PDB file of C-alpha atoms in Angstrom:
ATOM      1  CA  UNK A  22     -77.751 -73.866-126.569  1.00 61.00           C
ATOM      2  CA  UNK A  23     -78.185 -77.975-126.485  1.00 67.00           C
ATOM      3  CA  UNK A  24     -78.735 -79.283-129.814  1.00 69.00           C
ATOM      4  CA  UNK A  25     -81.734 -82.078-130.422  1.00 73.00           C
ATOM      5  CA  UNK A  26     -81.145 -84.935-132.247  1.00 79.00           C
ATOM      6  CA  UNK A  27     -83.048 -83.106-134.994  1.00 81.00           C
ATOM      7  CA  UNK A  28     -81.679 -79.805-137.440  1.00 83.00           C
ATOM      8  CA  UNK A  29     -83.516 -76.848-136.572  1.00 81.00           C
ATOM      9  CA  UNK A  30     -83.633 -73.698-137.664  1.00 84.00           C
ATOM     10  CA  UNK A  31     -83.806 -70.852-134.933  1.00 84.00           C
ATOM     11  CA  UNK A  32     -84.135 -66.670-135.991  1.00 89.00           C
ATOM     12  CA  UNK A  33     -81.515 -64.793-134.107  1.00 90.00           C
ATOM     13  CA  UNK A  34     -81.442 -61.158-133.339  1.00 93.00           C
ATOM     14  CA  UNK A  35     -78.532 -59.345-131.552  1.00 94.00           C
ATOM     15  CA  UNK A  36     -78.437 -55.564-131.046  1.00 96.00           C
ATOM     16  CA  UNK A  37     -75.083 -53.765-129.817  1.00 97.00           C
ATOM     17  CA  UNK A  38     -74.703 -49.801-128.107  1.00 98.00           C
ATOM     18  CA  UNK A  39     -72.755 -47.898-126.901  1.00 98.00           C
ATOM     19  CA  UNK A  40     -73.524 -45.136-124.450  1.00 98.00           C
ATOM     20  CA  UNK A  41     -71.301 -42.527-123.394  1.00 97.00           C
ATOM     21  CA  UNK A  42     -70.657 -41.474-119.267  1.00 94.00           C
ATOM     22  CA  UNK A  43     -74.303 -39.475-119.557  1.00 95.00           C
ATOM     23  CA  UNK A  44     -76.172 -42.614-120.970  1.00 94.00           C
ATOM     24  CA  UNK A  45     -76.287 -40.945-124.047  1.00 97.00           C
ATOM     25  CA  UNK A  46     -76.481 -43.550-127.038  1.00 98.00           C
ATOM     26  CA  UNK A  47     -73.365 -42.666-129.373  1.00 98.00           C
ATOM     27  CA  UNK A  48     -73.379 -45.734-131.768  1.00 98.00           C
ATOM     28  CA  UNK A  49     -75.551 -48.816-132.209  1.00 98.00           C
ATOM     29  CA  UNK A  50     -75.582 -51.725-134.638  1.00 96.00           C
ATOM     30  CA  UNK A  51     -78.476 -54.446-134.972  1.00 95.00           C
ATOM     31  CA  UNK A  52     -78.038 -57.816-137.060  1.00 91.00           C
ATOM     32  CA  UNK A  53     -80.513 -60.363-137.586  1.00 88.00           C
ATOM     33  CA  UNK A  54     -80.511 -63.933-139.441  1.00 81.00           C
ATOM     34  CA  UNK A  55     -81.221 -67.979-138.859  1.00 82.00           C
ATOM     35  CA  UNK A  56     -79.508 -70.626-137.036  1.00 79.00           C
ATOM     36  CA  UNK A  57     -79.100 -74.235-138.292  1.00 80.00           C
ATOM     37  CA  UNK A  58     -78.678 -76.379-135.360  1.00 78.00           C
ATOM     38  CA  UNK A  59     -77.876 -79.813-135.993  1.00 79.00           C
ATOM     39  CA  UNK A  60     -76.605 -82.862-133.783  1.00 78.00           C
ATOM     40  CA  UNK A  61     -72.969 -83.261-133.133  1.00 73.00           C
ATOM     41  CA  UNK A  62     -71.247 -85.135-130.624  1.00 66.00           C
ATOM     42  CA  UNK A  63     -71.146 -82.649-128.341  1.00 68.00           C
ATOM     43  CA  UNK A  64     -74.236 -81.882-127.917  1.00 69.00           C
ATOM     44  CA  UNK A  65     -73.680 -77.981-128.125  1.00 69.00           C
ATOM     45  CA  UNK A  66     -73.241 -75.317-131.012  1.00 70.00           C
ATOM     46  CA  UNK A  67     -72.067 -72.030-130.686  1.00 74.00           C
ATOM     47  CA  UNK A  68     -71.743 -69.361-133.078  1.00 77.00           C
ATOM     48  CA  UNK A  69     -69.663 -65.985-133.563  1.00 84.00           C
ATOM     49  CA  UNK A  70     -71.540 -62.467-134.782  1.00 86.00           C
ATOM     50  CA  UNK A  71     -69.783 -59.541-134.996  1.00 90.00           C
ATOM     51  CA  UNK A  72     -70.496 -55.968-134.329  1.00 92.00           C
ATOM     52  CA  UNK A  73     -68.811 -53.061-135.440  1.00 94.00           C
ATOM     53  CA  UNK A  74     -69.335 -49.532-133.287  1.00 96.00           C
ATOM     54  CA  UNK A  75     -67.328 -46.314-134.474  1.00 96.00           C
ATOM     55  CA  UNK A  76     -66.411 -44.151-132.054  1.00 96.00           C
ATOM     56  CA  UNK A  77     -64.424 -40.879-130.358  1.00 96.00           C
ATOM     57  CA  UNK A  78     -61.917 -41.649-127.945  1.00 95.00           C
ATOM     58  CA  UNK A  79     -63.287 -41.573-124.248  1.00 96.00           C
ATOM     59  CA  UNK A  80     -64.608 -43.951-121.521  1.00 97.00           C
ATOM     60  CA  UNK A  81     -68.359 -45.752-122.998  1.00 98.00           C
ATOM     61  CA  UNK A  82     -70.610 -48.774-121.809  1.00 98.00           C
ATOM     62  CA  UNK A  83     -71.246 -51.907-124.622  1.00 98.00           C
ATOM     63  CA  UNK A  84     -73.893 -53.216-124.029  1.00 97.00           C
ATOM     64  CA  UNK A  85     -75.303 -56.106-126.496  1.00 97.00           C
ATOM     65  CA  UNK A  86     -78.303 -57.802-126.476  1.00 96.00           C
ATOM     66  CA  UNK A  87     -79.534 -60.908-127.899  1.00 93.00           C
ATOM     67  CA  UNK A  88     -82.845 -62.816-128.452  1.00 93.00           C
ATOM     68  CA  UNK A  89     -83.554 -66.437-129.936  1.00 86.00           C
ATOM     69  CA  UNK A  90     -86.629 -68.802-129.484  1.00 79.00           C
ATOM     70  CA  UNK A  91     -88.316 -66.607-126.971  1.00 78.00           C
ATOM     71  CA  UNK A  92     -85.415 -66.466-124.497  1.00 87.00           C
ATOM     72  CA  UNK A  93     -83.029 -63.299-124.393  1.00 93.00           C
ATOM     73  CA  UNK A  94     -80.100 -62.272-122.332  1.00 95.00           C
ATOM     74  CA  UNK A  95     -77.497 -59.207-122.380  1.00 96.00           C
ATOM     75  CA  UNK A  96     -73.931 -58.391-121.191  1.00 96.00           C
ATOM     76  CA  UNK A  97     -72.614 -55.363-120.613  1.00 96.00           C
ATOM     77  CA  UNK A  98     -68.906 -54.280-120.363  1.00 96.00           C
ATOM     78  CA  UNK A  99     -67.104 -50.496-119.731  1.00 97.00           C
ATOM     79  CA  UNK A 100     -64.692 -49.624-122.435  1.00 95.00           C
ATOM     80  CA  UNK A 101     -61.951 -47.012-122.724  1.00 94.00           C
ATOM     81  CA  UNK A 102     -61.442 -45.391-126.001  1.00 93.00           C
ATOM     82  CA  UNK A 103     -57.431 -43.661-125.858  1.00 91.00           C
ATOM     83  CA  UNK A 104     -56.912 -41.047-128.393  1.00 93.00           C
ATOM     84  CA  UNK A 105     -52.932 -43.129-129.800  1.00 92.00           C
ATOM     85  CA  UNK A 106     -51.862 -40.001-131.881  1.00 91.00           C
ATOM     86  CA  UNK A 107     -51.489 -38.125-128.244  1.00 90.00           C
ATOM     87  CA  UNK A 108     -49.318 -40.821-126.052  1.00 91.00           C
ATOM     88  CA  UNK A 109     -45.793 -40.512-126.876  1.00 93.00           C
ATOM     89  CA  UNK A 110     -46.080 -44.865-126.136  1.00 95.00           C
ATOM     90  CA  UNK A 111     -48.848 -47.235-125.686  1.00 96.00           C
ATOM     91  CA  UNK A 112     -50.370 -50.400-127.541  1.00 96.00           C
ATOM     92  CA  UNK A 113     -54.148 -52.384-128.118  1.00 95.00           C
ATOM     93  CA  UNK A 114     -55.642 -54.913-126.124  1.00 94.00           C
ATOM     94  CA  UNK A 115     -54.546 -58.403-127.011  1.00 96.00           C
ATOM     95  CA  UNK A 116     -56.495 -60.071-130.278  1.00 97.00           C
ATOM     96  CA  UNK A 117     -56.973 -64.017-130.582  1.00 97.00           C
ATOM     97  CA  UNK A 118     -57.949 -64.782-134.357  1.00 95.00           C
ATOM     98  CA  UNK A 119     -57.614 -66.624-137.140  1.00 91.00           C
ATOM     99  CA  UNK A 120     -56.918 -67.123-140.601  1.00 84.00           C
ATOM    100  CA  UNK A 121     -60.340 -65.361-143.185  1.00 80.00           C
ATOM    101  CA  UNK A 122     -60.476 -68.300-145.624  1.00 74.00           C
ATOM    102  CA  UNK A 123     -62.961 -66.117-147.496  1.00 71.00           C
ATOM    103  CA  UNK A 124     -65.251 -65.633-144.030  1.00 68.00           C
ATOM    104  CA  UNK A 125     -66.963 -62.288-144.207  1.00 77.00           C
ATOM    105  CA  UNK A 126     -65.293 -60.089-141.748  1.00 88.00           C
ATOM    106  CA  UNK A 127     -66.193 -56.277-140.119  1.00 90.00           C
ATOM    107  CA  UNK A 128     -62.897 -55.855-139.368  1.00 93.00           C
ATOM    108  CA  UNK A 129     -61.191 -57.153-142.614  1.00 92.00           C
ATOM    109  CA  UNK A 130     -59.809 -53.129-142.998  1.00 93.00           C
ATOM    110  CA  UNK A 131     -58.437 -52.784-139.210  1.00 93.00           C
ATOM    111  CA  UNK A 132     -55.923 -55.924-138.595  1.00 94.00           C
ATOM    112  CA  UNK A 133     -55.255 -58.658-139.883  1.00 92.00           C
ATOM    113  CA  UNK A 134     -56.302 -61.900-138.270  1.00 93.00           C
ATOM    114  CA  UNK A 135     -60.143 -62.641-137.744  1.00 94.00           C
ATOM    115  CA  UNK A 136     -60.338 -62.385-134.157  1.00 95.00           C
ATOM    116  CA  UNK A 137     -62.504 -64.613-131.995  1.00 94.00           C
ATOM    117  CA  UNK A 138     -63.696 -64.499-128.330  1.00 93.00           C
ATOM    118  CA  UNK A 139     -63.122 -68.601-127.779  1.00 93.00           C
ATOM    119  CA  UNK A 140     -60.400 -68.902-125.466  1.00 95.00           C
ATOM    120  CA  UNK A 141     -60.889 -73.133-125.062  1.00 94.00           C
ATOM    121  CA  UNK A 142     -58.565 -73.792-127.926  1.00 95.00           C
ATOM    122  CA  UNK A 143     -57.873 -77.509-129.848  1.00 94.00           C
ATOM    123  CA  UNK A 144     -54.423 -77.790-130.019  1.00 95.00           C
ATOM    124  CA  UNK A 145     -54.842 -78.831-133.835  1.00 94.00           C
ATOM    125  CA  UNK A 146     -56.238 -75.385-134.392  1.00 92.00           C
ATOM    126  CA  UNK A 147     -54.132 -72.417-135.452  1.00 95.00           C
ATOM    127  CA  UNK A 148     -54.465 -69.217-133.705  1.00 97.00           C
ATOM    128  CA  UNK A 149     -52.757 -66.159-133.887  1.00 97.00           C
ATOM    129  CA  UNK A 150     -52.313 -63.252-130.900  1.00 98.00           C
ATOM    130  CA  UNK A 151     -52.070 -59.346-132.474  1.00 97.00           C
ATOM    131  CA  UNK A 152     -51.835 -56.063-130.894  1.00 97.00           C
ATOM    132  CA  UNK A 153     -50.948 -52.802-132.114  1.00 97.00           C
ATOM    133  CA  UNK A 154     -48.117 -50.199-131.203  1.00 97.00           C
ATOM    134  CA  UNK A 155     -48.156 -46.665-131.838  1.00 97.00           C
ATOM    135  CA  UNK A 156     -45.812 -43.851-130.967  1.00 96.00           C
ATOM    136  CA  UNK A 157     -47.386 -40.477-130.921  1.00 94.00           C
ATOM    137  CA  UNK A 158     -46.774 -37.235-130.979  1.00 91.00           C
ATOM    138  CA  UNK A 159     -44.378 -35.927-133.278  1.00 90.00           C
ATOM    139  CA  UNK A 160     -40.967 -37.496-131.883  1.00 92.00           C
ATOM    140  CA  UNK A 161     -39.041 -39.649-133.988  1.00 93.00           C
ATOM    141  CA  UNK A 162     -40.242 -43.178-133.437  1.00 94.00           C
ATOM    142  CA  UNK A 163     -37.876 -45.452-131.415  1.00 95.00           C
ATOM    143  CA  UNK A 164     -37.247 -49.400-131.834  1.00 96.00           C
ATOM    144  CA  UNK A 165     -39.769 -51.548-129.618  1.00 97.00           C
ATOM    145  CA  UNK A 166     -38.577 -54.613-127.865  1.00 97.00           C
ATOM    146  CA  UNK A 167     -41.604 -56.993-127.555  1.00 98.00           C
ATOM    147  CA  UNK A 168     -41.513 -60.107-125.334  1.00 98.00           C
ATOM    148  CA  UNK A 169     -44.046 -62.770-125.343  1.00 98.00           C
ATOM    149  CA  UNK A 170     -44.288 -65.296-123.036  1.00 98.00           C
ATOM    150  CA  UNK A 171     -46.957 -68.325-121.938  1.00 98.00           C
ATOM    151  CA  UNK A 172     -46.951 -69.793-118.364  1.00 98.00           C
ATOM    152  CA  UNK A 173     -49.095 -73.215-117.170  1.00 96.00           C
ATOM    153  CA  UNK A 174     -51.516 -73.044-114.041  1.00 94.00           C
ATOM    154  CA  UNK A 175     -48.119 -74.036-111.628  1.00 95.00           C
ATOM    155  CA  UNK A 176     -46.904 -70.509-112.959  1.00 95.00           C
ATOM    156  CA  UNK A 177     -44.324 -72.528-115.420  1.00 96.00           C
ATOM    157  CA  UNK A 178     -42.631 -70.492-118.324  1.00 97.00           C
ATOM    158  CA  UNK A 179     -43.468 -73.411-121.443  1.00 97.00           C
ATOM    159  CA  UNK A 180     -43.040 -70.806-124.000  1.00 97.00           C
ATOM    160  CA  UNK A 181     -40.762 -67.279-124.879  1.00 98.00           C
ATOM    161  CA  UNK A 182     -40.429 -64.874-128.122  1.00 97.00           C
ATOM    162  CA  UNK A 183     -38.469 -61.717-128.440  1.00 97.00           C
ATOM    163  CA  UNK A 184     -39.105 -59.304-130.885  1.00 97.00           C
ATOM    164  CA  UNK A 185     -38.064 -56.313-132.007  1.00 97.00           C
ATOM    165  CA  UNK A 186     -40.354 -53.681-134.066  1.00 97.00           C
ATOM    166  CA  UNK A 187     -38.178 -51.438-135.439  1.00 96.00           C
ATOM    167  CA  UNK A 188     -38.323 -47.503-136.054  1.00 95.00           C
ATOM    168  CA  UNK A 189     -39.042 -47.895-139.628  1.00 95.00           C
ATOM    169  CA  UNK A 190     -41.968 -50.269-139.480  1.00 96.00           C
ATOM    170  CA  UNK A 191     -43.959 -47.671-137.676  1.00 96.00           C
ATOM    171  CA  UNK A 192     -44.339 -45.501-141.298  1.00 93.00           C
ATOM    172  CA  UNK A 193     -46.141 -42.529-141.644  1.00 91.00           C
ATOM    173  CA  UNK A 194     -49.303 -44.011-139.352  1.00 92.00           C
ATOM    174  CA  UNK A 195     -47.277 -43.909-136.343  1.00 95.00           C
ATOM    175  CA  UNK A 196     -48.247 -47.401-135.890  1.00 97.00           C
ATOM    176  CA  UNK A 197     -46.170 -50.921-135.873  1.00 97.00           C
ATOM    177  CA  UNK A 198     -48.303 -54.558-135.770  1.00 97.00           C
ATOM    178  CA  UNK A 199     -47.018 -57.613-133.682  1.00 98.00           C
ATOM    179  CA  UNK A 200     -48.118 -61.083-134.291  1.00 96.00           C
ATOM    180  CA  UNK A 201     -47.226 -64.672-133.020  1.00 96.00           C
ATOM    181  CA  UNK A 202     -48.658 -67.858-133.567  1.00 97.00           C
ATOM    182  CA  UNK A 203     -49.424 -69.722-130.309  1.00 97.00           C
ATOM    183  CA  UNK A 204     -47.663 -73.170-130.146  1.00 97.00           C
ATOM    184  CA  UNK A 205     -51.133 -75.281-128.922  1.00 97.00           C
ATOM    185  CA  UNK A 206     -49.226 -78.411-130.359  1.00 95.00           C
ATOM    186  CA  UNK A 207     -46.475 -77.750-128.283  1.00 95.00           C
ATOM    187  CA  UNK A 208     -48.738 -77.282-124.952  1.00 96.00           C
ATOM    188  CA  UNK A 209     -50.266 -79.545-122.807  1.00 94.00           C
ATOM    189  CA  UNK A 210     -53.959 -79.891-121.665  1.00 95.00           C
ATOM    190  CA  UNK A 211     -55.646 -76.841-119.367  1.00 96.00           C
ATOM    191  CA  UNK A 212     -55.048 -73.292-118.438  1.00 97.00           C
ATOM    192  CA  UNK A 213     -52.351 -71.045-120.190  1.00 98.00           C
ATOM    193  CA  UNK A 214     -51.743 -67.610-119.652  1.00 98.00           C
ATOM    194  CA  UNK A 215     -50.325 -65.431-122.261  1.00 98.00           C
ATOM    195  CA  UNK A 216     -48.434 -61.914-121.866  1.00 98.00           C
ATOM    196  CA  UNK A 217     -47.294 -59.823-124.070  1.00 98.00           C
ATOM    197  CA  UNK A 218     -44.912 -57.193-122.987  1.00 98.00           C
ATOM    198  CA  UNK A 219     -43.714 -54.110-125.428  1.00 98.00           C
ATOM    199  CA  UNK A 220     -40.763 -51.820-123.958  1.00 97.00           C
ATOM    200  CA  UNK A 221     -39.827 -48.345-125.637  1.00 94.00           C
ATOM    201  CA  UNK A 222     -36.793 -46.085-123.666  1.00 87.00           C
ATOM    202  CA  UNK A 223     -37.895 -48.154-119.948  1.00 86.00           C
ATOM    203  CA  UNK A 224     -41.265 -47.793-120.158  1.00 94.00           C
ATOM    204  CA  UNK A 225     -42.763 -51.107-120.326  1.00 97.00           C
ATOM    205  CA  UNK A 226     -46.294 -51.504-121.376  1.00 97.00           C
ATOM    206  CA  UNK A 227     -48.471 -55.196-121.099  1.00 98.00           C
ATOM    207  CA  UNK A 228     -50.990 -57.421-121.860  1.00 98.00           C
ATOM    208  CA  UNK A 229     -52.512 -60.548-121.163  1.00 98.00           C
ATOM    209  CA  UNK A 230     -54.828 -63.359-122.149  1.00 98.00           C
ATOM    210  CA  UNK A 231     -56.222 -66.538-120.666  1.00 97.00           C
ATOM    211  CA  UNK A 232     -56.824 -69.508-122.876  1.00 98.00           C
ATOM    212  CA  UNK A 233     -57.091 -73.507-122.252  1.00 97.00           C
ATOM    213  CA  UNK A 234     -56.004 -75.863-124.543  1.00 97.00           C
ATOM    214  CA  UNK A 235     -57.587 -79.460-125.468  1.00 94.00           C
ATOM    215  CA  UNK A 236     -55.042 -81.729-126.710  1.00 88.00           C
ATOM    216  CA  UNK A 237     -56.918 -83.364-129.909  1.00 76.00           C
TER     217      UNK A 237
END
């Protein structure tokens, strides 16, 4: 939303569902609170609100709403739930966040970075990618060779990472964490795409991310 050249304080109220394939409401949460708006250079503020659904695995359609100053809009997006402890291989989506520093967080108790939807990133900021491995099943776990790479718009490799998560990390949870820091001071301005590729016994499993950086 444009900021004036005034503060002013708007009322904000988001609502987030879920609804299964029969349209069936499984899980909802609803937040409300104020917005400060005041002038910066940019002429634009934007804010981050979480919401935090629990659900069984399966296939289900988010949908959030969100009113302010008597305008409102919504987004919707299909989701698939897997059920981990039953593939013998398979990882998360791929998590941009940051550091707490004391910033109340939903998801404080289910990993560890703060994530955030931004994806235009100031190259002075730090920001970490996380996703999750788990070996199901009741096989012994096996090493997992991760490889991360980033790649400009011309389809350039500017940055590569190997990593290994090995058998013993996975514990008793079946489950193994991978993090890297992104080098944004070591990019250059625009586009960047990010994969993330996790191997276990030839099958290879990935993910990616877009993000642009501004050099600052």
């Amino acid at each position: 939303r444009p900021v004036s050249d005034e503060v002013s304080i708007e009322k904000l109220e988001i609502r987030t569902a879920a609804f299964d394939g029969r349209y069936i409401q499984r899980a909802a949460h609803r937040q409300s609170g104020e917005l400060t708006l005041r002038p910066n250079a940019g002429g634009q503020r934007w804010v981050e609100l979480q919401s935090r659904l629990t659900l069984r695995p399966g296939r289900y359609e988010v949908r959030v709403a969100a009113e302010a100053s008597h305008s409102a809009g919504g987004v919707f997006v299909q989701v698939d739930i897997p059920d981990f402890s039953r593939s013998r291989f398979s990882i998360s989506g791929l998590v941009l966040g940051r550091s707490r520093s004391g910033a109340s967080d939903l998801f404080a108790d289910l990993i560890p970075v703060r994530p955030t939807a931004a994806r235009v990133l100031p190259s002075t900021t730090p920001v970490t990618a996380f996703l999750r491995g788990y070996q199901g099943g009741r096989e012994t776990p096996r090493p997992i060779q991760v490889r991360a790479r980033i790649a400009d718009t011309a389809g350039h490799l500017v940055f590569e990472e190997k990593a290994e998560l090995g058998a013993a990390v996975f514990g008793s949870a079946r489950a193994a964490d991978y993090r890297i820091e992104l080098p944004l001071a070591r990019l250059g301005n625009g586009e960047h795409l990010l994969t993330v590729e996790a191997t276990d016994a030839g099958t290879t499993l990935r993910r990616d991310v877009r993000f642009t950086v501004i050099r600052e």
